[in-house]
CSV table of C-alpha atoms in Angstrom, one decimal:
chain,number,residue,atom,x,y,z
U,1,MET,CA,-12.0,-5.5,14.6
U,2,ALA,CA,-15.8,-6.3,14.0
U,3,ASP,CA,-17.1,-7.3,10.5
U,4,THR,CA,-18.1,-4.1,8.6
U,5,PRO,CA,-20.4,-3.5,7.0
U,6,THR,CA,-23.1,-5.9,8.9
U,7,LEU,CA,-23.9,-8.6,6.8
U,8,PRO,CA,-26.7,-11.6,7.3
U,9,LEU,CA,-25.9,-14.9,8.6
U,10,PRO,CA,-26.2,-17.6,5.8
U,11,LEU,CA,-30.0,-18.6,5.2
U,12,ASP,CA,-28.7,-22.1,4.3
U,13,PRO,CA,-28.0,-24.2,7.3
U,14,ARG,CA,-25.2,-26.2,5.4
U,15,GLU,CA,-23.5,-22.9,5.3
U,16,GLN,CA,-23.2,-22.4,9.2
U,17,PRO,CA,-20.5,-25.2,9.7
U,18,ILE,CA,-18.5,-23.2,6.9
U,19,LEU,CA,-18.7,-20.0,8.6
U,20,ASP,CA,-17.8,-21.6,12.4
U,21,SER,CA,-14.8,-23.3,10.4
U,22,LEU,CA,-13.7,-19.8,8.9
U,23,LEU,CA,-13.9,-18.1,12.2
U,24,ARG,CA,-11.6,-20.5,13.7
U,25,ILE,CA,-9.2,-20.1,11.0
U,26,ARG,CA,-9.5,-16.1,11.3
U,27,ASP,CA,-8.8,-16.5,14.8
U,28,GLU,CA,-5.7,-18.8,14.4
U,29,LEU,CA,-4.5,-16.4,11.9
U,30,THR,CA,-4.8,-13.6,14.1
U,31,LEU,CA,-3.2,-15.0,16.8
U,32,LEU,CA,-0.3,-16.0,14.6
U,33,LYS,CA,-0.4,-12.6,13.4
U,34,GLN,CA,0.2,-11.2,16.8
U,35,ASP,CA,2.7,-13.8,18.3
U,36,ARG,CA,6.1,-11.7,18.0
U,37,SER,CA,8.1,-14.3,20.0
U,38,THR,CA,9.1,-16.1,16.7
U,39,TYR,CA,9.4,-15.7,12.8
U,40,VAL,CA,6.3,-17.0,11.0
U,41,LYS,CA,6.9,-20.1,9.2
U,42,SER,CA,6.0,-21.1,5.7
U,43,SER,CA,4.4,-24.4,7.0
U,44,ASP,CA,2.3,-22.7,9.3
U,45,VAL,CA,1.1,-20.4,7.0
U,46,MET,CA,0.4,-23.3,4.1
U,47,ALA,CA,-1.7,-25.4,6.6
U,48,LEU,CA,-4.0,-22.5,7.3
U,49,TYR,CA,-4.2,-21.8,3.6
U,50,ASP,CA,-5.1,-25.3,2.8
U,51,ARG,CA,-7.9,-25.1,5.3
U,52,THR,CA,-9.3,-22.3,4.0
U,53,VAL,CA,-9.3,-23.6,0.4
U,54,ASP,CA,-11.2,-26.7,1.5
U,55,GLN,CA,-13.9,-24.5,3.0
U,56,VAL,CA,-13.8,-22.5,-0.2
U,57,ARG,CA,-14.4,-25.8,-2.4
U,58,ASP,CA,-17.4,-26.9,0.2
U,59,LEU,CA,-18.9,-23.4,-0.3
U,60,ASN,CA,-18.9,-23.7,-3.9
U,61,GLU,CA,-20.4,-27.0,-3.8
U,62,ILE,CA,-23.2,-25.7,-1.9
U,63,ARG,CA,-23.7,-22.7,-3.9
U,64,THR,CA,-23.8,-24.1,-7.3
U,65,ASP,CA,-27.0,-22.9,-8.4
U,66,LYS,CA,-26.5,-19.3,-5.9
U,67,PRO,CA,-23.4,-18.0,-7.0
U,68,GLN,CA,-24.1,-14.5,-6.2
U,69,GLU,CA,-25.1,-15.1,-2.5
U,70,ASP,CA,-23.3,-12.7,-0.1
U,71,ASN,CA,-23.5,-13.2,3.7
U,72,ARG,CA,-21.3,-13.1,6.6
U,73,VAL,CA,-19.6,-16.1,5.2
U,74,ASP,CA,-18.2,-14.3,2.4
U,75,ARG,CA,-17.1,-11.4,4.9
U,76,VAL,CA,-15.2,-13.9,7.1
U,77,LEU,CA,-13.6,-15.8,4.1
U,78,ASP,CA,-12.4,-12.3,2.9
U,79,GLY,CA,-11.0,-11.7,5.9
U,80,CYS,CA,-9.1,-15.2,5.8
U,81,PHE,CA,-7.8,-14.3,2.6
U,82,GLN,CA,-6.4,-10.9,3.3
U,83,LEU,CA,-4.9,-12.1,6.3
U,84,LEU,CA,-3.2,-15.1,4.3
U,85,SER,CA,-2.3,-12.7,1.4
U,86,LEU,CA,-0.4,-10.5,4.0
U,87,PHE,CA,1.2,-13.8,5.5
U,88,PHE,CA,2.6,-14.9,2.2
U,89,MET,CA,4.1,-11.5,2.0
U,90,THR,CA,5.8,-11.9,5.2
U,91,ILE,CA,7.2,-15.3,4.5
U,92,GLY,CA,8.7,-14.0,1.6
U,93,ARG,CA,6.5,-15.5,-1.0
U,94,ASN,CA,5.5,-12.3,-2.7
U,95,ASN,CA,5.5,-13.5,-6.3
U,96,GLU,CA,2.8,-16.1,-5.7
U,97,ALA,CA,-0.8,-15.9,-6.5
U,98,PRO,CA,-2.4,-15.6,-2.9
U,99,ALA,CA,-0.2,-12.7,-2.3
U,100,ALA,CA,-1.8,-10.4,-5.1
U,101,TYR,CA,-5.3,-10.9,-3.1
U,102,ALA,CA,-4.7,-7.9,-0.6
U,103,LEU,CA,-3.0,-5.7,-3.0
U,104,THR,CA,-6.0,-5.9,-5.4
U,105,SER,CA,-8.1,-4.8,-2.4
U,106,THR,CA,-6.3,-1.7,-1.6
U,107,ILE,CA,-5.9,-1.0,-5.2
U,108,LYS,CA,-9.8,-0.9,-5.9
U,109,ARG,CA,-10.3,1.5,-2.7
U,110,LEU,CA,-7.9,3.8,-4.2
U,111,LEU,CA,-9.1,3.7,-7.8
U,112,ASP,CA,-12.8,3.8,-6.4
U,113,HIS,CA,-11.5,6.9,-4.5
U,114,PHE,CA,-9.8,8.7,-7.0
U,115,THR,CA,-13.0,7.9,-9.2
U,116,GLU,CA,-15.2,9.5,-6.8
U,117,VAL,CA,-13.5,13.0,-6.6
U,118,ASP,CA,-11.8,13.2,-9.9
U,119,LEU,CA,-8.6,13.9,-7.9
U,120,TYR,CA,-5.3,12.0,-9.3
U,121,SER,CA,-2.4,12.7,-11.1
U,122,GLU,CA,-0.6,10.7,-14.5
U,123,LYS,CA,1.8,9.4,-12.0
U,124,ASP,CA,-0.7,7.7,-9.8
U,125,LEU,CA,-2.3,5.8,-12.6
U,126,THR,CA,1.1,4.7,-14.1
U,127,HIS,CA,2.4,3.1,-10.7
U,128,VAL,CA,-1.0,1.7,-10.5
U,129,SER,CA,-0.8,0.2,-13.8
U,130,HIS,CA,2.7,-1.3,-13.6
U,131,THR,CA,1.7,-3.2,-10.4
U,132,LEU,CA,-1.4,-4.7,-12.0
U,133,ASN,CA,0.7,-5.9,-14.7
U,134,ARG,CA,3.2,-7.2,-12.3
U,135,LEU,CA,0.0,-8.8,-10.4
U,136,ARG,CA,-1.3,-10.4,-13.9
U,137,ASP,CA,2.0,-11.9,-14.5
U,138,ILE,CA,2.0,-13.3,-10.8
U,139,VAL,CA,-1.2,-14.9,-11.2
U,140,LYS,CA,-0.7,-16.3,-14.8
U,141,ASN,CA,2.7,-18.2,-13.9
U,142,ALA,CA,0.7,-19.6,-10.8
U,143,GLU,CA,-1.8,-21.5,-12.9
U,144,ALA,CA,-0.3,-24.8,-12.6
U,145,SER,CA,0.4,-24.4,-8.9
U,146,TYR,CA,-2.8,-23.0,-7.1
U,147,SER,CA,-6.7,-23.8,-7.5
U,148,PRO,CA,-8.3,-22.9,-10.6
U,149,LYS,CA,-11.1,-21.3,-8.3
U,150,LEU,CA,-8.3,-18.9,-6.7
U,151,ILE,CA,-6.8,-18.1,-10.0
U,152,THR,CA,-10.3,-16.9,-11.5
U,153,LEU,CA,-10.9,-15.0,-8.5
U,154,LEU,CA,-7.8,-13.0,-8.8
U,155,ARG,CA,-7.9,-12.6,-12.5
U,156,ASN,CA,-11.6,-11.3,-11.8
U,157,ARG,CA,-10.2,-8.8,-9.0
U,158,ILE,CA,-7.2,-7.7,-11.7
U,159,GLU,CA,-9.6,-6.9,-14.2
U,160,LEU,CA,-12.1,-5.2,-12.2
U,161,CYS,CA,-9.2,-2.8,-11.1
U,162,GLN,CA,-8.2,-2.6,-14.9
U,163,ALA,CA,-11.9,-1.3,-15.8
U,164,SER,CA,-11.5,1.7,-13.4
U,165,LEU,CA,-8.0,2.3,-14.3
U,166,THR,CA,-8.8,2.7,-17.9
U,167,ASN,CA,-11.7,4.8,-17.3
U,168,LEU,CA,-9.7,7.2,-14.9
U,169,GLN,CA,-7.0,7.5,-17.7
U,170,ASN,CA,-9.6,8.3,-20.7
U,171,ARG,CA,-10.4,11.2,-18.2
U,172,LEU,CA,-6.9,12.4,-18.2
U,173,ASP,CA,-6.5,11.8,-21.9
U,174,ARG,CA,-9.0,14.5,-22.3
U,175,LEU,CA,-6.7,17.2,-21.1
U,176,GLY,CA,-5.4,19.4,-24.2
U,177,GLU,CA,-2.2,20.7,-24.9
U,178,GLY,CA,-0.3,22.3,-21.8
U,179,LEU,CA,-2.9,21.4,-19.4
U,180,PRO,CA,-1.5,17.9,-18.1
U,181,ALA,CA,1.5,19.4,-16.3
U,182,ILE,CA,-0.9,22.3,-14.8
U,183,HIS,CA,-3.3,19.3,-13.8
U,184,GLU,CA,-0.5,17.7,-12.1
U,185,LYS,CA,0.9,20.7,-10.3
U,186,LEU,CA,-2.8,21.6,-8.9
U,187,ILE,CA,-3.0,18.0,-7.6
U,188,SER,CA,0.1,18.2,-5.7
U,189,ILE,CA,-0.8,21.5,-4.3
U,190,LEU,CA,-4.3,20.5,-3.2
U,191,ARG,CA,-2.4,17.4,-1.4
U,192,SER,CA,0.2,19.6,0.1
U,193,ILE,CA,-2.5,22.0,1.7
U,194,SER,CA,-4.7,19.2,3.0
U,195,LEU,CA,-1.3,17.6,4.4
U,196,ALA,CA,-0.6,21.1,6.0
U,197,ASN,CA,-4.0,21.1,7.6
U,198,THR,CA,-3.8,18.1,9.2
U,199,ARG,CA,-0.3,18.6,10.8
U,200,ALA,CA,-0.2,18.4,14.7
U,201,LYS,CA,0.7,22.1,14.5
U,202,PHE,CA,-0.9,24.1,11.7
U,203,SER,CA,1.4,26.6,9.9
U,204,SER,CA,-0.4,29.3,8.2
U,205,SER,CA,2.8,30.2,6.3
U,206,GLU,CA,2.9,26.9,4.7
U,207,VAL,CA,-0.5,27.1,3.2
U,208,ILE,CA,-0.1,30.8,2.0
U,209,LYS,CA,3.1,29.5,0.3
U,210,LEU,CA,1.0,27.2,-1.6
U,211,GLN,CA,-1.8,29.3,-2.2
U,212,ALA,CA,0.7,31.6,-3.8
U,213,GLN,CA,1.5,28.8,-6.1
U,214,ALA,CA,-2.1,28.2,-7.2
U,215,LYS,CA,-2.3,31.9,-7.8
U,216,GLU,CA,0.7,32.1,-10.0
U,217,ILE,CA,-0.9,29.4,-12.2
U,218,ASP,CA,-4.1,31.7,-12.4
U,219,SER,CA,-2.0,34.7,-13.1
U,220,HIS,CA,-1.1,33.0,-16.4
U,221,ARG,CA,-4.9,32.6,-17.7
U,222,VAL,CA,-6.3,35.0,-20.3
U,223,ASP,CA,-9.7,36.3,-19.5
U,224,GLY,CA,-10.2,33.2,-17.1
U,225,LYS,CA,-8.9,30.7,-19.6
U,226,PHE,CA,-5.9,28.7,-20.2
U,227,VAL,CA,-4.4,29.2,-23.6
U,228,THR,CA,-1.8,27.3,-25.8
U,229,ALA,CA,1.6,29.0,-27.1
U,230,SER,CA,-0.5,29.5,-30.4
U,231,GLY,CA,-3.4,31.4,-28.2
U,232,GLU,CA,-5.9,28.5,-28.6
U,233,VAL,CA,-7.9,27.6,-25.6
U,234,PRO,CA,-7.2,23.6,-25.0
U,235,ALA,CA,-9.6,20.9,-24.5
U,236,SER,CA,-10.8,20.6,-21.3
U,237,ASN,CA,-9.8,24.2,-19.9
U,238,GLU,CA,-12.9,24.3,-18.0
U,239,GLU,CA,-12.3,21.2,-15.7
U,240,VAL,CA,-8.8,22.3,-15.2
U,241,GLY,CA,-10.2,25.6,-14.1
U,242,GLU,CA,-12.5,24.2,-11.7
U,243,LEU,CA,-9.5,22.1,-10.2
U,244,LEU,CA,-7.8,25.4,-9.8
U,245,PHE,CA,-10.7,27.2,-8.1
U,246,LYS,CA,-11.0,24.0,-5.7
U,247,CYS,CA,-7.4,24.7,-5.0
U,248,LEU,CA,-7.9,28.4,-4.3
U,249,ARG,CA,-11.0,28.1,-2.4
U,250,TRP,CA,-9.7,24.9,-0.3
U,251,SER,CA,-6.6,27.4,0.6
U,252,GLU,CA,-9.0,30.0,1.9
U,253,ILE,CA,-11.2,27.5,3.8
U,254,VAL,CA,-8.1,25.8,5.4
U,255,LEU,CA,-6.6,29.5,6.7
U,256,GLU,CA,-9.5,30.4,8.0
U,257,ARG,CA,-10.3,27.0,9.9
U,258,LYS,CA,-6.5,26.4,10.8
U,259,GLY,CA,-7.0,22.6,11.5
U,260,LYS,CA,-9.9,23.0,14.2
U,261,ILE,CA,-12.0,20.1,13.7
U,262,PRO,CA,-15.7,20.3,15.5
U,263,ASP,CA,-16.3,18.3,18.5
U,264,ALA,CA,-18.6,16.0,16.7
U,265,PHE,CA,-16.1,14.6,14.4
U,266,ASN,CA,-13.1,15.1,16.6
U,267,GLU,CA,-12.7,11.5,17.6
U,268,PRO,CA,-12.9,9.9,14.0
U,269,TYR,CA,-10.4,12.6,13.1
U,270,GLN,CA,-8.0,11.7,15.7
U,271,ILE,CA,-8.2,8.1,14.9
U,272,LEU,CA,-7.5,8.7,11.4
U,273,VAL,CA,-4.7,10.9,12.2
U,274,ASP,CA,-3.0,8.5,14.3
U,275,ILE,CA,-3.6,5.7,11.5
U,276,ARG,CA,-2.0,7.9,9.0
U,277,ASN,CA,1.1,9.1,11.3
U,278,ARG,CA,1.6,5.2,12.3
U,279,LEU,CA,1.7,4.2,8.6
U,280,GLU,CA,3.9,7.2,7.6
U,281,LYS,CA,6.7,6.3,10.3
U,282,LEU,CA,6.2,2.6,8.9
U,283,SER,CA,6.8,3.9,5.4
U,284,LEU,CA,10.3,5.4,6.7
U,285,THR,CA,11.5,2.3,8.9
U,286,GLN,CA,9.9,-0.3,6.9
U,287,ALA,CA,13.1,-2.4,6.3
U,288,TRP,CA,13.5,-2.9,10.1
U,289,SER,CA,10.0,-2.7,11.5
U,290,LEU,CA,7.4,-3.9,9.3
U,291,ARG,CA,5.4,-7.2,9.4
U,292,GLU,CA,3.2,-7.3,6.6
U,293,THR,CA,0.3,-8.7,8.6
U,294,ASP,CA,0.2,-5.3,10.8
U,295,LEU,CA,-1.3,-3.9,7.8
U,296,TYR,CA,-4.3,-6.0,8.1
U,297,ASP,CA,-5.8,-3.9,11.3
U,298,TYR,CA,-5.1,-0.7,9.7
U,299,GLN,CA,-7.0,-1.6,6.4
U,300,ARG,CA,-9.9,-2.9,8.4
U,301,GLN,CA,-10.1,0.4,10.7
U,302,LEU,CA,-10.2,2.3,7.3
U,303,ASP,CA,-12.6,0.0,5.7
U,304,LYS,CA,-14.8,0.6,8.5
U,305,PHE,CA,-14.8,4.4,8.2
U,306,ASP,CA,-15.2,4.4,4.6
U,307,GLU,CA,-18.1,2.0,4.7
U,308,SER,CA,-19.8,4.0,7.5
U,309,ARG,CA,-20.4,7.1,5.1
U,310,VAL,CA,-24.0,7.4,4.1
U,311,ASP,CA,-24.3,8.6,0.5
U,312,GLY,CA,-20.5,9.2,0.4
U,313,ASN,CA,-21.0,11.6,3.4
U,314,PHE,CA,-19.8,11.2,7.2
U,315,VAL,CA,-22.4,11.5,9.8
U,316,ASP,CA,-22.1,12.4,13.7
U,317,ALA,CA,-23.5,10.5,16.5
U,318,GLU,CA,-26.9,12.3,15.8
U,319,GLU,CA,-26.8,11.4,11.9
U,320,ASN,CA,-25.9,15.0,10.8
U,321,PHE,CA,-23.7,15.5,7.6
U,322,ALA,CA,-20.0,16.6,8.2
U,323,GLU,CA,-19.6,20.0,6.7
U,324,LEU,CA,-17.3,20.6,3.3
U,325,TYR,CA,-14.3,21.2,5.8
U,326,VAL,CA,-14.8,18.1,7.7
U,327,GLN,CA,-15.8,15.7,4.8
U,328,ARG,CA,-12.6,16.8,3.0
U,329,THR,CA,-10.5,16.6,5.8
U,330,LEU,CA,-11.4,13.3,6.8
U,331,LEU,CA,-11.7,11.8,3.4
U,332,TYR,CA,-7.7,13.1,2.8
U,333,LEU,CA,-6.7,11.2,5.9
U,334,ILE,CA,-8.4,8.1,4.5
U,335,ARG,CA,-7.2,8.4,0.9
U,336,ARG,CA,-3.7,9.0,2.4
U,337,SER,CA,-3.8,6.3,4.7
U,338,TYR,CA,-4.8,3.6,1.9
U,339,ALA,CA,-2.2,5.0,-0.4
U,340,TYR,CA,0.6,4.3,2.5
U,341,ILE,CA,-0.8,0.8,2.8
U,342,TYR,CA,-0.4,0.4,-1.1
U,343,TYR,CA,3.2,1.5,-0.8
U,344,LEU,CA,4.0,-0.7,1.9
U,345,MET,CA,2.5,-3.7,0.1
U,346,VAL,CA,4.3,-2.8,-3.1
U,347,SER,CA,7.6,-2.4,-1.4
U,348,SER,CA,7.7,-5.7,0.5
U,349,GLU,CA,10.9,-7.8,-0.2
U,350,PRO,CA,10.2,-11.1,-1.3
U,351,VAL,CA,12.2,-12.6,2.0
U,352,SER,CA,11.1,-14.1,4.7
U,353,GLU,CA,10.9,-11.8,7.8
U,354,ALA,CA,13.5,-14.6,9.3
U,355,LEU,CA,16.1,-13.3,6.9
U,356,LEU,CA,15.0,-9.7,6.8
U,357,PRO,CA,17.8,-8.8,9.5
U,358,VAL,CA,20.8,-10.3,7.2
U,359,TYR,CA,18.9,-9.2,4.0
U,360,ASN,CA,18.8,-5.6,5.5
U,361,GLN,CA,22.4,-5.5,6.8
U,362,LEU,CA,23.4,-6.7,3.5
U,363,GLN,CA,21.4,-3.8,1.7
U,364,THR,CA,23.4,-1.5,4.0
U,365,LEU,CA,26.9,-2.9,3.0
U,366,ARG,CA,25.9,-2.7,-0.2
U,367,ARG,CA,25.0,1.1,-0.5
U,368,CYS,CA,28.0,1.8,1.6
U,369,LEU,CA,30.4,0.1,-0.7
U,370,ILE,CA,28.8,1.6,-3.6
U,371,GLU,CA,29.2,5.0,-1.9
U,372,VAL,CA,32.9,4.3,-1.4
U,373,LYS,CA,33.3,3.4,-5.2
U,374,ASN,CA,31.7,6.4,-6.4
U,375,SER,CA,33.5,8.8,-4.0
U,376,GLY,CA,37.0,7.3,-5.7
U,377,GLY,CA,37.7,4.1,-3.8
U,378,VAL,CA,40.1,3.0,-1.1
U,379,SER,CA,43.5,4.1,-0.8
U,380,SER,CA,44.3,0.9,1.1
U,381,PRO,CA,42.8,-2.7,1.2
U,382,ARG,CA,43.3,-2.4,4.9
U,383,GLU,CA,40.3,0.0,5.0
U,384,LEU,CA,38.2,-2.5,3.5
U,385,TYR,CA,38.4,-4.9,6.7
U,386,PRO,CA,35.4,-3.6,8.5
U,387,TYR,CA,33.4,-4.6,5.3
U,388,SER,CA,35.1,-7.9,4.8
U,389,MET,CA,35.1,-8.8,8.7
U,390,LYS,CA,31.1,-8.2,8.3
U,391,LEU,CA,30.7,-10.0,5.0
U,392,ASN,CA,32.5,-13.2,6.3
U,393,SER,CA,30.6,-13.4,9.6
U,394,ILE,CA,27.3,-13.1,7.4
U,395,ASP,CA,28.9,-15.7,5.0
U,396,ASN,CA,29.7,-17.8,7.9
U,397,MET,CA,26.0,-18.1,9.1
U,398,ARG,CA,25.1,-20.4,6.2
U,399,VAL,CA,24.7,-24.0,6.4
U,400,ASP,CA,25.6,-25.8,3.3
U,401,GLY,CA,25.0,-22.4,1.5
U,402,LYS,CA,21.7,-21.8,3.1
U,403,PHE,CA,20.5,-19.7,5.9
U,404,MET,CA,18.9,-21.6,8.4
U,405,LEU,CA,16.2,-20.9,11.4
U,406,GLY,CA,16.3,-24.2,13.3
U,407,GLU,CA,15.5,-26.9,10.9
U,408,ASP,CA,13.6,-24.3,8.5
U,409,ILE,CA,14.6,-23.0,5.4
U,410,PRO,CA,13.3,-19.5,5.0
U,411,GLU,CA,12.0,-18.2,1.7
U,412,GLY,CA,14.0,-15.7,0.1
U,413,GLN,CA,17.7,-17.6,0.0
U,414,GLY,CA,18.1,-16.6,-3.6
U,415,SER,CA,17.8,-12.8,-2.9
U,416,VAL,CA,19.9,-12.9,0.1
U,417,ASN,CA,22.6,-15.2,-1.6
U,418,ASP,CA,22.6,-12.8,-4.5
U,419,LEU,CA,22.8,-9.6,-2.5
U,420,LEU,CA,25.8,-11.4,-0.4
U,421,ALA,CA,27.4,-12.4,-3.6
U,422,GLU,CA,27.4,-9.0,-5.0
U,423,CYS,CA,28.6,-7.2,-2.1
U,424,PHE,CA,31.6,-9.6,-2.1
U,425,GLU,CA,32.1,-8.5,-5.8
U,426,LEU,CA,32.1,-4.8,-4.7
U,427,SER,CA,34.4,-5.4,-2.1
U,428,TYR,CA,37.1,-7.5,-4.3
U,429,GLU,CA,36.6,-4.7,-7.0
U,430,LEU,CA,37.8,-2.1,-4.5
U,431,ARG,CA,40.5,-4.0,-3.1
U,432,VAL,CA,41.8,-5.1,-6.4
U,433,ALA,CA,41.9,-1.3,-7.6
U,434,ALA,CA,43.6,-0.3,-4.4
U,435,GLU,CA,46.2,-2.7,-4.8
U,436,THR,CA,47.0,-1.9,-8.6
U,437,GLU,CA,47.0,1.8,-7.3
U,438,ASN,CA,49.6,1.1,-4.9
U,439,GLU,CA,51.5,-0.9,-7.1
U,440,GLU,CA,51.9,1.6,-9.6
């Protein structure tokens, strides 16, 4: 993926060797990302991380009198940090400072889009707020382990996101009595209509049902206004009324267009639909199929589309602006895809991909044992044999209490061992309960 947007080459000739070094590092990171023949090792990632930090130190020394400089070096450096951040997740070091870099980028994109269109819910903001608090704790705990420059950079990125989040929350706080629930419902209807609009097979009946929900909300207004139980008009009545109008109007447009995109914008539409569908599939099969570094390519493709807009609008090959229907459809796909990337990042387990097959098996065993326990247990210890055999086979994989990959000790040993111990405990409880019941 080409760098986007195009940035000028460094004016200071001393930055050129740094750019060349960063390009080599990014190429090595890309090759490592694409290599599926083996698991990613911590030693490989840390070596590339140390080399990147060396370049940052050299760059900072050159720019002591021009810290605001922004050229192609910065774009390539951002790419290196994005990849390294995702690699830290891949090797299970999710709770270390570098892992926060990519997540703050995605959060910033999401918040910028929320701000642009003013279409977001309380649930959206609550989840992001929890994530930012977690990232703050990670960065704080990493002060002694990582470069002060990196810690400062991450702190600034987190606080930039926090400022946007606070502004969005203030806008929601203006909603008067009874309106937050209506606002939340309208946002849900709008998103559902946009989802129906981008399905492979358009369903008019689905959109009509959603439209009916919006009309039901409209029917409860009095003289075009929302009113409280005491008959008063709550604050921000007009804002929610405008949102209702958008909802009804969007349903009419979608029913009229039936998912048909003009030829001039069909290519970007198909690409964005494909990205959205792939990310949606990953969100369903994440535990078994995701390597976090795969998200880099999706993020860069989305960034390219997002940054190609002119004054916030999409343009075709002849520089013509997209009409409202196309504009909203493409923006929905971009925003939905960013949301999937965010979900996949925050759902990433702090376990190396080398241990994920074992970890996932134990997760499945744990769910099965809990289900057996909740449904009344077993009538005989013999029924637990399949679970016991599987647990023992996993336990026998350990060497001196550790799961090994050759000579390497992958990250996430504690998480896997805790899960294994929990499964053994559940199995033991079920066996004791069955034996006690049989004796009685």
